[in-house]
Amino acid sequence: MKKRIGLLLAVFIHALFFQTALAQDGKTALVPLPSVEDFTKGNDGWSFGLGLGVEYESAYEGSDEFGFEVDPAGAVQWRRGNDIFYWAGEALGWRGLRSNTWLFDAAIAFDEGREEGDSDDGRLDGLGDADEDIELVLQARRAFDVDWHYWLDGRIVTGDNGSLGIFGVGRRIGDQTDGTGSEFAIVVVYHDSDWANKDFGIDAEQSVASGLSETQLSGGFRSIGFNYNYRHYINENWQVFGEVLYERYSSDIEDSPIARNNYEAEVGVGFIYVF
């Protein structure tokens, strides 16, 4: 844990001294997408957002159990022109706008892994706890116009537990430039064999302990899905946000005994106070 904290602090310190010559171009938000948090209100320097979100979601990947979870929301951000460095929950990163139509994002994130206790019905008994992991997240979005009404997205997540690729196309509704409004995206997800078996594989030892059939998955197509994001300023400081996510798994994942459902779904809503 000390090594992880040290790594995150090193990246953050480096970010604070990173210099850029690009101008802000007078935009309130770095990009006007509700899915991209920006509490800077167009100003260079520090900004803070703090709040809570309530989610109704699957208990784990492939679960048929659903429940409510309350999580902190918001971020600490530092902006210089068209670059924002941020600490949001368990992720520390940088995002930058280039040529008004390219958004790049790089972050180091912590994945807590899956625990046997995530299933109240005992569906994970005998499978043990999945390993925690530090992941590198790289993302690029390309807008079709400077207003970001339509865009393409590509994201890679990689760590010791495998790699995941997400590719999508999105549509922003509204003409606001402060990052509010709504946004809809359709995505296709691929994973390698390590990531697939992290969530849905069962080795020989786990099979004996759980009574479930031994299962080994190969990499490839994982799922297709959609997500909807909404963000609105109630007044100068209070912001309400919402999200709906649906992911339909491939037939290979459906065949895993861990997958009690052939989909994952999530609905969330929350409030953030922007200082």
mmCIF file of C-alpha atoms in Angstrom, residues 11-130:
data_model
loop_
_atom_site.group_PDB
_atom_site.id
_atom_site.type_symbol
_atom_site.label_atom_id
_atom_site.label_comp_id
_atom_site.label_asym_id
_atom_site.label_seq_id
_atom_site.Cartn_x
_atom_site.Cartn_y
_atom_site.Cartn_z
ATOM 1 C CA VAL A 11 2.565 11.344 -10.503
ATOM 2 C CA PHE A 12 0.639 14.161 -8.815
ATOM 3 C CA ILE A 13 3.770 16.168 -8.009
ATOM 4 C CA HIS A 14 4.981 15.767 -11.581
ATOM 5 C CA ALA A 15 1.601 16.964 -12.857
ATOM 6 C CA LEU A 16 1.762 20.157 -10.809
ATOM 7 C CA PHE A 17 4.975 21.199 -12.542
ATOM 8 C CA PHE A 18 3.877 20.216 -16.035
ATOM 9 C CA GLN A 19 3.782 23.277 -18.291
ATOM 10 C CA THR A 20 1.652 23.966 -21.366
ATOM 11 C CA ALA A 21 1.562 26.842 -23.827
ATOM 12 C CA LEU A 22 -1.973 26.290 -25.086
ATOM 13 C CA ALA A 23 -4.626 28.930 -24.451
ATOM 14 C CA GLN A 24 -8.051 28.350 -22.963
ATOM 15 C CA ASP A 25 -10.022 29.631 -25.975
ATOM 16 C CA GLY A 26 -12.661 31.130 -23.684
ATOM 17 C CA LYS A 27 -14.536 27.856 -23.037
ATOM 18 C CA THR A 28 -16.228 27.410 -19.680
ATOM 19 C CA ALA A 29 -15.620 23.661 -19.570
ATOM 20 C CA LEU A 30 -12.616 21.938 -21.092
ATOM 21 C CA VAL A 31 -15.123 20.064 -23.273
ATOM 22 C CA PRO A 32 -18.910 20.469 -22.960
ATOM 23 C CA LEU A 33 -19.595 16.786 -22.227
ATOM 24 C CA PRO A 34 -21.637 15.883 -19.112
ATOM 25 C CA SER A 35 -19.559 12.711 -18.695
ATOM 26 C CA VAL A 36 -16.349 14.728 -18.204
ATOM 27 C CA GLU A 37 -16.270 16.432 -14.798
ATOM 28 C CA ASP A 38 -14.981 20.008 -14.904
ATOM 29 C CA PHE A 39 -15.397 22.201 -11.835
ATOM 30 C CA THR A 40 -13.022 24.950 -12.977
ATOM 31 C CA LYS A 41 -15.711 27.207 -14.539
ATOM 32 C CA GLY A 42 -13.142 28.225 -17.133
ATOM 33 C CA ASN A 43 -10.588 29.476 -14.596
ATOM 34 C CA ASP A 44 -6.973 28.445 -14.231
ATOM 35 C CA GLY A 45 -5.880 27.175 -10.823
ATOM 36 C CA TRP A 46 -7.509 24.961 -8.211
ATOM 37 C CA SER A 47 -11.153 23.837 -8.158
ATOM 38 C CA PHE A 48 -13.058 21.469 -5.901
ATOM 39 C CA GLY A 49 -16.301 19.512 -6.127
ATOM 40 C CA LEU A 50 -17.620 17.413 -3.258
ATOM 41 C CA GLY A 51 -20.852 15.418 -2.963
ATOM 42 C CA LEU A 52 -22.566 12.049 -2.754
ATOM 43 C CA GLY A 53 -24.055 9.672 -5.274
ATOM 44 C CA VAL A 54 -26.545 6.817 -4.818
ATOM 45 C CA GLU A 55 -26.356 3.887 -7.223
ATOM 46 C CA TYR A 56 -28.652 0.912 -7.771
ATOM 47 C CA GLU A 57 -26.426 -1.646 -9.436
ATOM 48 C CA SER A 58 -25.380 -5.256 -9.907
ATOM 49 C CA ALA A 59 -23.581 -6.663 -6.868
ATOM 50 C CA TYR A 60 -20.687 -7.851 -9.077
ATOM 51 C CA GLU A 61 -19.991 -8.591 -12.746
ATOM 52 C CA GLY A 62 -22.679 -10.975 -13.992
ATOM 53 C CA SER A 63 -24.697 -10.911 -10.771
ATOM 54 C CA ASP A 64 -28.475 -11.303 -10.578
ATOM 55 C CA GLU A 65 -28.407 -9.527 -7.204
ATOM 56 C CA PHE A 66 -28.958 -5.769 -7.112
ATOM 57 C CA GLY A 67 -28.622 -3.242 -4.338
ATOM 58 C CA PHE A 68 -28.080 0.378 -3.390
ATOM 59 C CA GLU A 69 -24.648 1.820 -2.739
ATOM 60 C CA VAL A 70 -23.705 5.307 -1.537
ATOM 61 C CA ASP A 71 -20.365 6.655 -2.761
ATOM 62 C CA PRO A 72 -18.573 9.997 -2.514
ATOM 63 C CA ALA A 73 -18.618 12.111 -5.681
ATOM 64 C CA GLY A 74 -16.547 14.998 -6.971
ATOM 65 C CA ALA A 75 -12.876 15.729 -7.552
ATOM 66 C CA VAL A 76 -9.935 17.985 -6.818
ATOM 67 C CA GLN A 77 -8.733 19.652 -10.041
ATOM 68 C CA TRP A 78 -5.968 21.994 -11.131
ATOM 69 C CA ARG A 79 -6.308 23.699 -14.498
ATOM 70 C CA ARG A 80 -3.802 25.448 -16.709
ATOM 71 C CA GLY A 81 -5.204 26.478 -20.074
ATOM 72 C CA ASN A 82 -6.377 23.377 -21.912
ATOM 73 C CA ASP A 83 -5.009 20.910 -19.350
ATOM 74 C CA ILE A 84 -6.611 19.644 -16.141
ATOM 75 C CA PHE A 85 -4.900 17.475 -13.535
ATOM 76 C CA TYR A 86 -7.298 15.720 -11.188
ATOM 77 C CA TRP A 87 -7.758 13.448 -8.217
ATOM 78 C CA ALA A 88 -11.209 11.800 -8.345
ATOM 79 C CA GLY A 89 -11.977 8.998 -5.924
ATOM 80 C CA GLU A 90 -9.438 6.257 -6.594
ATOM 81 C CA ALA A 91 -8.009 7.785 -9.780
ATOM 82 C CA LEU A 92 -5.247 10.331 -10.310
ATOM 83 C CA GLY A 93 -4.744 11.696 -13.804
ATOM 84 C CA TRP A 94 -4.518 14.317 -16.504
ATOM 85 C CA ARG A 95 -6.785 15.290 -19.375
ATOM 86 C CA GLY A 96 -6.069 17.766 -22.131
ATOM 87 C CA LEU A 97 -7.834 19.339 -25.106
ATOM 88 C CA ARG A 98 -5.940 19.586 -28.386
ATOM 89 C CA SER A 99 -7.054 21.301 -31.615
ATOM 90 C CA ASN A 100 -10.521 21.839 -30.061
ATOM 91 C CA THR A 101 -11.683 18.392 -31.239
ATOM 92 C CA TRP A 102 -9.287 15.967 -29.490
ATOM 93 C CA LEU A 103 -9.564 15.087 -25.795
ATOM 94 C CA PHE A 104 -6.865 12.919 -24.229
ATOM 95 C CA ASP A 105 -6.989 11.393 -20.755
ATOM 96 C CA ALA A 106 -4.406 9.390 -18.818
ATOM 97 C CA ALA A 107 -4.887 8.153 -15.261
ATOM 98 C CA ILE A 108 -3.668 5.706 -12.660
ATOM 99 C CA ALA A 109 -6.618 4.051 -10.914
ATOM 100 C CA PHE A 110 -7.056 1.588 -8.059
ATOM 101 C CA ASP A 111 -9.304 -1.462 -8.561
ATOM 102 C CA GLU A 112 -10.563 -2.981 -5.302
ATOM 103 C CA GLY A 113 -11.274 -6.351 -6.922
ATOM 104 C CA ARG A 114 -14.147 -8.718 -6.138
ATOM 105 C CA GLU A 115 -14.817 -10.283 -2.738
ATOM 106 C CA GLU A 116 -16.739 -13.437 -1.864
ATOM 107 C CA GLY A 117 -18.946 -11.319 0.372
ATOM 108 C CA ASP A 118 -20.178 -9.268 -2.604
ATOM 109 C CA SER A 119 -22.891 -11.916 -3.040
ATOM 110 C CA ASP A 120 -25.408 -11.934 -0.200
ATOM 111 C CA ASP A 121 -26.807 -15.182 -1.577
ATOM 112 C CA GLY A 122 -23.451 -16.970 -1.358
ATOM 113 C CA ARG A 123 -23.062 -17.280 -5.130
ATOM 114 C CA LEU A 124 -19.325 -16.517 -4.861
ATOM 115 C CA ASP A 125 -18.547 -18.866 -1.955
ATOM 116 C CA GLY A 126 -15.395 -20.856 -2.613
ATOM 117 C CA LEU A 127 -14.111 -18.554 -5.361
ATOM 118 C CA GLY A 128 -11.973 -16.473 -3.019
ATOM 119 C CA ASP A 129 -11.273 -12.751 -3.299
ATOM 120 C CA ALA A 130 -9.999 -11.316 -6.587
#
